[in-house]
Amino acid sequence: MTSSSGRVVTLGETMGLLAATTVGHLPHVPTMALGIGGAESNVAIALTRLGVGVDWIGRLGVDSLGDKVVRELTAEGVGVRATRDPSAPTGLMLKERPPGGGTRVWYYRAHGAGARLCPADVDEDLVATAALLHVTGITPALGEGPAAAVRRAVAVARSCDVPVSVDVNYRSALWSAEDARPVLRALIADADIVFAGDDEARLVLGGDPGPPSEAARALTGLGPAEAVIKLGADGALGLVDGELHEQPAFPVTVVDPVGAGDAFVGAYLAERLAGADPATRLRTAARAGALMCTVPGDWEALPTRATLATTAEPADVVR
C-alpha cells in the first residue's frame, strides 16, 4: 500500500464560460462575463475552500481560455496537472438566464481538448498517493479517450487502496440513457462512494427502485459502501454502512442552481476526509449546496468554513 499525500485528485474537463450578465435570451443580451466551469474543478475548489488540498488533472488547449482555466484554479489553491494540447481548443460553454427564471447552458466541447483526454494524461503517481480520487459520469461521456482515462485512474486508485468517489452527473446532451447505463454501473461498481440525484439513480438502476432510501440500497448493492441521494428542495439522504441518514434542505431564495450539486459533493467529501460522522457530512453538504443557489456563478459562491458557520441548521434524521 502506497502512503497517502493527504490530497484529493479530480479528473475531468474544465471549460471557458461566457455567462450573460442580465436576464434575457442571448440574442438580446448586450454583455457576457468570462469565467470557467467544470464539475470536477468545481468540486476541487469546494474542497480547497474547506481546507482540503486538491490536484486537478485535465487537458487544455494552448490558448487564452486554457490560460484562464490555469490562472483561476491556481488562484483558488488547486494544483493544476493539465496537458496543453496545441491541436485542439479549450472547450467553451455559454450560459443564459431566460425570462421567467432558470438557467440554460450551451456547450461547445465536442472537438475541444477535454474530449481528447487520454490515459497518458493521468499522473499515476499522483493518483496512487491521493487521499481520495473523485470522478464524474461526465468525463466518460466525452469519448473513448476520456472514458479510458477515467478507467485508468480508477484502476490505479483501486490497486493502491485509494478511496474512489463517483458523482453520476448524467448529461443527456452527451449520451443516451441506454449508452450511459452500463458505463455508469461499471464505474459505480469500483467506487467507495456514489452520489446521484433520484432521477440519476433510476437511470443507473434501469427502473423505479421505489423511494430514495431503496434507491440508495440498490446503489450500494452495486458495490459502494456509501450512497448519497441528492433530492434538491427535499434535501438529501445517505446510506453509509447500512445505516440511513436523512437531511432536510435549507430554505433559500434560488438565484442560480448551477454548481449546487458540486458544492454539496465537495462539502460532503471534505467532512468525510476530516473524519466527521455521516450526519455531519450531509448537514454540511446541504448547507453548502443551499448557499451556492443564492448567488450567480458556477463556483464563485462556494463557501468557506467561516461562511458555513453562519448558516442555520435544521435537524437531521437518523433511521
mmCIF file of N, CA, C and O in Angstrom, residues 166-168 181 184-185 187-207 209 211-230 237-239:
data_model
loop_
_atom_site.group_PDB
_atom_site.id
_atom_site.type_symbol
_atom_site.label_atom_id
_atom_site.label_comp_id
_atom_site.label_asym_id
_atom_site.label_seq_id
_atom_site.Cartn_x
_atom_site.Cartn_y
_atom_site.Cartn_z
ATOM 1 N N VAL A 166 -17.600 8.770 -6.902
ATOM 2 C CA VAL A 166 -18.209 8.945 -8.224
ATOM 3 C C VAL A 166 -19.495 9.754 -8.083
ATOM 4 O O VAL A 166 -20.376 9.388 -7.293
ATOM 5 N N ASP A 167 -19.586 10.848 -8.821
ATOM 6 C CA ASP A 167 -20.842 11.588 -8.939
ATOM 7 C C ASP A 167 -21.420 11.250 -10.313
ATOM 8 O O ASP A 167 -20.774 11.503 -11.335
ATOM 9 N N VAL A 168 -22.615 10.675 -10.353
ATOM 10 C CA VAL A 168 -23.198 10.223 -11.622
ATOM 11 C C VAL A 168 -23.277 11.366 -12.623
ATOM 12 O O VAL A 168 -22.888 11.217 -13.791
ATOM 13 N N ARG A 181 -25.901 3.834 -19.138
ATOM 14 C CA ARG A 181 -26.168 2.935 -18.014
ATOM 15 C C ARG A 181 -25.049 1.917 -17.767
ATOM 16 O O ARG A 181 -24.555 1.814 -16.623
ATOM 17 N N LEU A 184 -21.853 3.703 -16.465
ATOM 18 C CA LEU A 184 -22.008 4.237 -15.114
ATOM 19 C C LEU A 184 -22.067 3.118 -14.076
ATOM 20 O O LEU A 184 -21.494 3.237 -12.986
ATOM 21 N N ARG A 185 -22.735 2.020 -14.399
ATOM 22 C CA ARG A 185 -22.802 0.901 -13.454
ATOM 23 C C ARG A 185 -21.416 0.319 -13.199
ATOM 24 O O ARG A 185 -21.072 -0.014 -12.045
ATOM 25 N N LEU A 187 -18.594 1.945 -13.461
ATOM 26 C CA LEU A 187 -17.839 2.934 -12.697
ATOM 27 C C LEU A 187 -18.242 2.894 -11.228
ATOM 28 O O LEU A 187 -17.390 2.921 -10.326
ATOM 29 N N ILE A 188 -19.531 2.809 -10.973
ATOM 30 C CA ILE A 188 -20.032 2.766 -9.598
ATOM 31 C C ILE A 188 -19.575 1.492 -8.884
ATOM 32 O O ILE A 188 -19.293 1.499 -7.682
ATOM 33 N N ALA A 189 -19.469 0.397 -9.619
ATOM 34 C CA ALA A 189 -19.044 -0.871 -9.017
ATOM 35 C C ALA A 189 -17.648 -0.778 -8.422
ATOM 36 O O ALA A 189 -17.316 -1.518 -7.473
ATOM 37 N N ASP A 190 -16.813 0.120 -8.949
ATOM 38 C CA ASP A 190 -15.453 0.289 -8.450
ATOM 39 C C ASP A 190 -15.324 1.431 -7.451
ATOM 40 O O ASP A 190 -14.210 1.786 -7.054
ATOM 41 N N ALA A 191 -16.444 2.027 -7.069
ATOM 42 C CA ALA A 191 -16.415 3.187 -6.182
ATOM 43 C C ALA A 191 -16.641 2.801 -4.728
ATOM 44 O O ALA A 191 -17.244 1.768 -4.424
ATOM 45 N N ASP A 192 -16.163 3.666 -3.850
ATOM 46 C CA ASP A 192 -16.461 3.552 -2.429
ATOM 47 C C ASP A 192 -17.661 4.417 -2.055
ATOM 48 O O ASP A 192 -18.386 4.110 -1.110
ATOM 49 N N ILE A 193 -17.832 5.526 -2.781
ATOM 50 C CA ILE A 193 -18.901 6.486 -2.535
ATOM 51 C C ILE A 193 -19.544 6.827 -3.871
ATOM 52 O O ILE A 193 -18.837 7.104 -4.848
ATOM 53 N N VAL A 194 -20.872 6.840 -3.918
ATOM 54 C CA VAL A 194 -21.570 7.268 -5.130
ATOM 55 C C VAL A 194 -22.578 8.349 -4.757
ATOM 56 O O VAL A 194 -23.281 8.243 -3.749
ATOM 57 N N PHE A 195 -22.605 9.406 -5.576
ATOM 58 C CA PHE A 195 -23.575 10.486 -5.446
ATOM 59 C C PHE A 195 -24.490 10.447 -6.662
ATOM 60 O O PHE A 195 -24.021 10.291 -7.800
ATOM 61 N N ALA A 196 -25.785 10.621 -6.434
ATOM 62 C CA ALA A 196 -26.737 10.617 -7.553
ATOM 63 C C ALA A 196 -27.984 11.387 -7.160
ATOM 64 O O ALA A 196 -28.370 11.406 -5.987
ATOM 65 N N GLY A 197 -28.613 12.033 -8.150
ATOM 66 C CA GLY A 197 -29.954 12.529 -7.950
ATOM 67 C C GLY A 197 -30.913 11.356 -8.009
ATOM 68 O O GLY A 197 -30.551 10.259 -8.463
ATOM 69 N N ASP A 198 -32.158 11.542 -7.558
ATOM 70 C CA ASP A 198 -33.077 10.411 -7.594
ATOM 71 C C ASP A 198 -33.371 9.972 -9.021
ATOM 72 O O ASP A 198 -33.520 8.779 -9.298
ATOM 73 N N ASP A 199 -33.388 10.927 -9.971
ATOM 74 C CA ASP A 199 -33.586 10.555 -11.372
ATOM 75 C C ASP A 199 -32.382 9.820 -11.921
ATOM 76 O O ASP A 199 -32.517 8.878 -12.714
ATOM 77 N N GLU A 200 -31.186 10.220 -11.495
ATOM 78 C CA GLU A 200 -29.969 9.538 -11.938
ATOM 79 C C GLU A 200 -29.897 8.125 -11.371
ATOM 80 O O GLU A 200 -29.417 7.201 -12.042
ATOM 81 N N ALA A 201 -30.370 7.943 -10.152
ATOM 82 C CA ALA A 201 -30.399 6.602 -9.570
ATOM 83 C C ALA A 201 -31.296 5.686 -10.388
ATOM 84 O O ALA A 201 -30.952 4.530 -10.660
ATOM 85 N N ARG A 202 -32.458 6.192 -10.794
ATOM 86 C CA ARG A 202 -33.354 5.386 -11.625
ATOM 87 C C ARG A 202 -32.700 5.036 -12.951
ATOM 88 O O ARG A 202 -32.835 3.912 -13.455
ATOM 89 N N LEU A 203 -31.980 5.990 -13.540
ATOM 90 C CA LEU A 203 -31.300 5.724 -14.808
ATOM 91 C C LEU A 203 -30.280 4.604 -14.643
ATOM 92 O O LEU A 203 -30.232 3.661 -15.443
ATOM 93 N N VAL A 204 -29.453 4.708 -13.606
ATOM 94 C CA VAL A 204 -28.397 3.709 -13.382
ATOM 95 C C VAL A 204 -28.998 2.336 -13.108
ATOM 96 O O VAL A 204 -28.525 1.310 -13.618
ATOM 97 N N LEU A 205 -30.062 2.313 -12.321
ATOM 98 C CA LEU A 205 -30.642 1.038 -11.899
ATOM 99 C C LEU A 205 -31.569 0.440 -12.949
ATOM 100 O O LEU A 205 -31.969 -0.727 -12.843
ATOM 101 N N GLY A 206 -31.942 1.232 -13.961
ATOM 102 C CA GLY A 206 -32.741 0.696 -15.054
ATOM 103 C C GLY A 206 -34.199 0.514 -14.748
ATOM 104 O O GLY A 206 -34.868 -0.338 -15.329
ATOM 105 N N GLY A 207 -34.728 1.307 -13.833
ATOM 106 C CA GLY A 207 -36.138 1.198 -13.470
ATOM 107 C C GLY A 207 -36.423 2.014 -12.236
ATOM 108 O O GLY A 207 -35.567 2.774 -11.769
ATOM 109 N N PRO A 209 -36.689 2.138 -8.482
ATOM 110 C CA PRO A 209 -36.348 1.334 -7.306
ATOM 111 C C PRO A 209 -37.241 1.610 -6.103
ATOM 112 O O PRO A 209 -37.057 1.000 -5.044
ATOM 113 N N PRO A 211 -38.799 4.418 -3.226
ATOM 114 C CA PRO A 211 -38.394 5.664 -2.576
ATOM 115 C C PRO A 211 -36.873 5.817 -2.576
ATOM 116 O O PRO A 211 -36.128 4.847 -2.781
ATOM 117 N N PRO A 212 -36.382 7.050 -2.344
ATOM 118 C CA PRO A 212 -34.936 7.290 -2.364
ATOM 119 C C PRO A 212 -34.131 6.367 -1.449
ATOM 120 O O PRO A 212 -33.002 5.992 -1.788
ATOM 121 N N SER A 213 -34.701 5.990 -0.323
ATOM 122 C CA SER A 213 -33.971 5.093 0.580
ATOM 123 C C SER A 213 -33.687 3.755 -0.081
ATOM 124 O O SER A 213 -32.601 3.170 0.083
ATOM 125 N N GLU A 214 -34.661 3.259 -0.856
ATOM 126 C CA GLU A 214 -34.453 1.993 -1.558
ATOM 127 C C GLU A 214 -33.498 2.158 -2.726
ATOM 128 O O GLU A 214 -32.737 1.242 -3.070
ATOM 129 N N ALA A 215 -33.525 3.336 -3.362
ATOM 130 C CA ALA A 215 -32.563 3.609 -4.436
ATOM 131 C C ALA A 215 -31.145 3.579 -3.882
ATOM 132 O O ALA A 215 -30.226 3.034 -4.511
ATOM 133 N N ALA A 216 -30.963 4.166 -2.699
ATOM 134 C CA ALA A 216 -29.642 4.152 -2.073
ATOM 135 C C ALA A 216 -29.197 2.722 -1.781
ATOM 136 O O ALA A 216 -28.031 2.357 -2.015
ATOM 137 N N ARG A 217 -30.113 1.890 -1.291
ATOM 138 C CA ARG A 217 -29.759 0.491 -1.006
ATOM 139 C C ARG A 217 -29.394 -0.250 -2.292
ATOM 140 O O ARG A 217 -28.459 -1.058 -2.319
ATOM 141 N N ALA A 218 -30.136 0.037 -3.358
ATOM 142 C CA ALA A 218 -29.844 -0.625 -4.628
ATOM 143 C C ALA A 218 -28.484 -0.187 -5.177
ATOM 144 O O ALA A 218 -27.749 -0.996 -5.750
ATOM 145 N N LEU A 219 -28.140 1.091 -4.996
ATOM 146 C CA LEU A 219 -26.841 1.569 -5.469
ATOM 147 C C LEU A 219 -25.701 0.937 -4.677
ATOM 148 O O LEU A 219 -24.675 0.551 -5.260
ATOM 149 N N THR A 220 -25.862 0.804 -3.366
ATOM 150 C CA THR A 220 -24.809 0.134 -2.594
ATOM 151 C C THR A 220 -24.704 -1.335 -2.981
ATOM 152 O O THR A 220 -23.635 -1.939 -2.854
ATOM 153 N N GLY A 221 -25.802 -1.889 -3.481
ATOM 154 C CA GLY A 221 -25.755 -3.264 -3.961
ATOM 155 C C GLY A 221 -24.852 -3.455 -5.157
ATOM 156 O O GLY A 221 -24.411 -4.575 -5.444
ATOM 157 N N LEU A 222 -24.541 -2.363 -5.859
ATOM 158 C CA LEU A 222 -23.617 -2.441 -6.992
ATOM 159 C C LEU A 222 -22.159 -2.474 -6.544
ATOM 160 O O LEU A 222 -21.279 -2.826 -7.335
ATOM 161 N N GLY A 223 -21.887 -2.069 -5.287
ATOM 162 C CA GLY A 223 -20.505 -2.117 -4.818
ATOM 163 C C GLY A 223 -20.107 -1.110 -3.760
ATOM 164 O O GLY A 223 -19.394 -1.450 -2.818
ATOM 165 N N PRO A 224 -20.537 0.174 -3.868
ATOM 166 C CA PRO A 224 -20.064 1.173 -2.905
ATOM 167 C C PRO A 224 -20.581 0.923 -1.489
ATOM 168 O O PRO A 224 -21.683 0.400 -1.310
ATOM 169 N N ALA A 225 -19.810 1.341 -0.507
ATOM 170 C CA ALA A 225 -20.261 1.262 0.881
ATOM 171 C C ALA A 225 -21.144 2.447 1.247
ATOM 172 O O ALA A 225 -21.896 2.388 2.224
ATOM 173 N N GLU A 226 -21.042 3.539 0.459
ATOM 174 C CA GLU A 226 -21.821 4.745 0.724
ATOM 175 C C GLU A 226 -22.568 5.164 -0.538
ATOM 176 O O GLU A 226 -21.977 5.221 -1.619
ATOM 177 N N ALA A 227 -23.848 5.474 -0.396
ATOM 178 C CA ALA A 227 -24.646 6.028 -1.484
ATOM 179 C C ALA A 227 -25.364 7.256 -0.956
ATOM 180 O O ALA A 227 -26.045 7.190 0.078
ATOM 181 N N VAL A 228 -25.205 8.368 -1.663
ATOM 182 C CA VAL A 228 -25.825 9.625 -1.262
ATOM 183 C C VAL A 228 -26.776 10.058 -2.365
ATOM 184 O O VAL A 228 -26.374 10.170 -3.538
ATOM 185 N N ILE A 229 -28.025 10.283 -2.012
ATOM 186 C CA ILE A 229 -29.041 10.708 -2.973
ATOM 187 C C ILE A 229 -29.336 12.186 -2.747
ATOM 188 O O ILE A 229 -29.765 12.578 -1.658
ATOM 189 N N LYS A 230 -29.099 12.999 -3.776
ATOM 190 C CA LYS A 230 -29.382 14.437 -3.714
ATOM 191 C C LYS A 230 -30.814 14.661 -4.176
ATOM 192 O O LYS A 230 -31.176 14.277 -5.278
ATOM 193 N N LEU A 237 -30.295 12.253 1.367
ATOM 194 C CA LEU A 237 -30.146 11.138 2.297
ATOM 195 C C LEU A 237 -28.897 10.359 1.933
ATOM 196 O O LEU A 237 -28.441 10.370 0.786
ATOM 197 N N GLY A 238 -28.357 9.704 2.927
ATOM 198 C CA GLY A 238 -27.177 8.899 2.707
ATOM 199 C C GLY A 238 -27.308 7.549 3.388
ATOM 200 O O GLY A 238 -27.822 7.463 4.515
ATOM 201 N N LEU A 239 -26.877 6.517 2.709
ATOM 202 C CA LEU A 239 -26.815 5.181 3.286
ATOM 203 C C LEU A 239 -25.343 4.841 3.444
ATOM 204 O O LEU A 239 -24.622 4.694 2.443
#
